[in-house]
Amino acid sequence: MKAIVIKEIGGLENLEFKEVPQPEADPREVVVQLKFAGMNRRDVFVRQGQYPGVKYPSIPGSDGAGNIFAIGEGVTDFQIGDSVLINPALNWGDNPRYPSKEFSILGNPVDGTHAQFVKVPVENVYKKPDFLSLEEAAAIPLGALTAYRALFTRGKLQAGENVVIPGIGGGVATFLLQMAVANGANVYVTSSDDKKIEKAVKLGAKGGVNYRTSSNWRKELKSVIGNGVDLSIDTIGGDTFNELVSLANPGSRIVSFGATAGIVPNLLMPIVFLKQLDILGTTMGTPIEFKEMLEFYKKHEIHPVIDSVIPLQDIAKAHSLMEDGKQFGKIVLKIPE
């Protein structure tokens, strides 16, 4: 089969489109013939060696959708040809609060979805919702699972609350926006691009602020909201986190699952404890949350925002687009027949 292989840590030159052995289904496993696969920032980080335990050479990719190609012994819930999508969270374990020591994410160290075929445990495969195309189904797994847990399990989002999503534009941020709007929240965003804010408003955001052109984006955003914030979902860290603390209403929540701007400097802890804030960490989600996320998508018929569809063999273009951060929504890879 054809696949993308990361030869070693480094730049785009380490991405190879090459022939590799096709996987076979062991007991309680299935092999999926992929039609589309999603791109995540994780794929860039894997190439750059920013995760512990990464191995090379390896096939990246966490998100994918396609048809069941082969079934291992003991698999009874699926038939050859079923259209499915993949939950990339492997071996979460029994505790819903945090993953087990055996937890990993498809795409390194386990070979992933940027290939014509992938094998996964049967419990990580779900039938594709009828209202989603295979292209759309491939876009949602990692990002939508992360967003669902952040909003509902950790963030305890309620209808009518004010929600802030800084840095709108990436895949997870658009999932957060769509799900929060579907749940009746008042969503506000920030971005360095006015066009991204306009797109967010079209998806249901109440408004937003350009943090690059504003002299004081926190003050401006608070004026737009007209009140404080009940829930912030932060993937940025750095100085942005301090601004979210200042924006927070007493007794509100900040959920974090990223720190693209690095460490949080000079956090004023008295603001945190005097406001009685809950600061919550999260990553990925449980199998139950994955199922709940799919049901939420079905109930509200949410279609993910897809920025672009790029042939798998043009993987360097997809990585470059992800690194530039100019996309709005998900980058999807089309897998060759």
PDB file of C-alpha atoms in Angstrom, residues 30 32-38 62-68 78 82-89 106 113 118 120-145 175 290-291 293-295 297-298 304:
ATOM      1  CA  VAL A  30     -10.314  -4.473  11.668  1.00  0.00           C
ATOM      2  CA  VAL A  32     -10.048   0.038   7.198  1.00  0.00           C
ATOM      3  CA  GLN A  33      -9.500   1.061   3.588  1.00  0.00           C
ATOM      4  CA  LEU A  34      -9.268   4.797   4.035  1.00  0.00           C
ATOM      5  CA  LYS A  35     -10.878   7.263   1.662  1.00  0.00           C
ATOM      6  CA  PHE A  36     -10.048  10.449   3.569  1.00  0.00           C
ATOM      7  CA  ALA A  37      -7.829  11.332   6.519  1.00  0.00           C
ATOM      8  CA  GLY A  38      -7.656  14.456   8.662  1.00  0.00           C
ATOM      9  CA  SER A  62      -4.971  10.201  13.742  1.00  0.00           C
ATOM     10  CA  ASP A  63      -8.220  10.916  11.859  1.00  0.00           C
ATOM     11  CA  GLY A  64      -9.686   8.789   9.113  1.00  0.00           C
ATOM     12  CA  ALA A  65     -12.817   7.421   7.471  1.00  0.00           C
ATOM     13  CA  GLY A  66     -13.411   4.721   4.905  1.00  0.00           C
ATOM     14  CA  ASN A  67     -14.745   1.203   4.495  1.00  0.00           C
ATOM     15  CA  ILE A  68     -14.083  -2.015   6.429  1.00  0.00           C
ATOM     16  CA  PHE A  78     -19.096  -4.993  11.428  1.00  0.00           C
ATOM     17  CA  ASP A  82     -19.283  -0.854   6.200  1.00  0.00           C
ATOM     18  CA  SER A  83     -18.548   2.878   6.133  1.00  0.00           C
ATOM     19  CA  VAL A  84     -16.789   3.840   9.347  1.00  0.00           C
ATOM     20  CA  LEU A  85     -14.768   6.498  11.125  1.00  0.00           C
ATOM     21  CA  ILE A  86     -12.023   5.910  13.673  1.00  0.00           C
ATOM     22  CA  ASN A  87     -11.634   6.995  17.288  1.00  0.00           C
ATOM     23  CA  PRO A  88      -7.866   7.656  17.559  1.00  0.00           C
ATOM     24  CA  ALA A  89      -7.748   7.468  21.392  1.00  0.00           C
ATOM     25  CA  LEU A 106      -3.163   6.691  16.632  1.00  0.00           C
ATOM     26  CA  THR A 113      -4.213   7.058   8.904  1.00  0.00           C
ATOM     27  CA  VAL A 118      -4.914   1.179   8.694  1.00  0.00           C
ATOM     28  CA  VAL A 120      -7.275  -0.569  14.626  1.00  0.00           C
ATOM     29  CA  PRO A 121      -8.991  -2.358  17.524  1.00  0.00           C
ATOM     30  CA  VAL A 122     -12.637  -2.982  16.724  1.00  0.00           C
ATOM     31  CA  GLU A 123     -13.751  -0.907  19.724  1.00  0.00           C
ATOM     32  CA  ASN A 124     -12.172   2.150  18.070  1.00  0.00           C
ATOM     33  CA  VAL A 125     -14.362   1.936  14.962  1.00  0.00           C
ATOM     34  CA  TYR A 126     -17.812   3.527  14.654  1.00  0.00           C
ATOM     35  CA  LYS A 127     -20.311   3.435  11.817  1.00  0.00           C
ATOM     36  CA  LYS A 128     -20.377   6.671   9.887  1.00  0.00           C
ATOM     37  CA  PRO A 129     -23.432   8.855  10.589  1.00  0.00           C
ATOM     38  CA  ASP A 130     -25.583   8.893   7.454  1.00  0.00           C
ATOM     39  CA  PHE A 131     -25.745  12.690   7.223  1.00  0.00           C
ATOM     40  CA  LEU A 132     -21.958  13.037   7.054  1.00  0.00           C
ATOM     41  CA  SER A 133     -19.906  12.395   3.938  1.00  0.00           C
ATOM     42  CA  LEU A 134     -16.748  10.314   4.304  1.00  0.00           C
ATOM     43  CA  GLU A 135     -14.766  13.520   3.826  1.00  0.00           C
ATOM     44  CA  GLU A 136     -16.606  15.162   6.735  1.00  0.00           C
ATOM     45  CA  ALA A 137     -16.402  12.062   8.915  1.00  0.00           C
ATOM     46  CA  ALA A 138     -12.629  11.954   8.465  1.00  0.00           C
ATOM     47  CA  ALA A 139     -12.356  15.533   9.701  1.00  0.00           C
ATOM     48  CA  ILE A 140     -13.936  15.188  13.122  1.00  0.00           C
ATOM     49  CA  PRO A 141     -12.521  12.402  15.368  1.00  0.00           C
ATOM     50  CA  LEU A 142      -9.552  13.820  17.316  1.00  0.00           C
ATOM     51  CA  GLY A 143     -10.642  17.453  17.259  1.00  0.00           C
ATOM     52  CA  ALA A 144     -14.325  16.933  17.933  1.00  0.00           C
ATOM     53  CA  LEU A 145     -13.629  14.477  20.769  1.00  0.00           C
ATOM     54  CA  PHE A 175     -15.602  22.361  16.565  1.00  0.00           C
ATOM     55  CA  PHE A 290     -16.638   9.717  21.609  1.00  0.00           C
ATOM     56  CA  LYS A 291     -20.014   8.012  21.308  1.00  0.00           C
ATOM     57  CA  MET A 293     -19.978  13.351  20.629  1.00  0.00           C
ATOM     58  CA  LEU A 294     -21.269  11.451  17.599  1.00  0.00           C
ATOM     59  CA  GLU A 295     -24.792  11.484  19.040  1.00  0.00           C
ATOM     60  CA  TYR A 297     -23.452  15.683  15.973  1.00  0.00           C
ATOM     61  CA  LYS A 298     -26.395  13.568  14.797  1.00  0.00           C
ATOM     62  CA  PRO A 304     -17.584  20.235  10.160  1.00  0.00           C
TER      63      PRO A 304
END
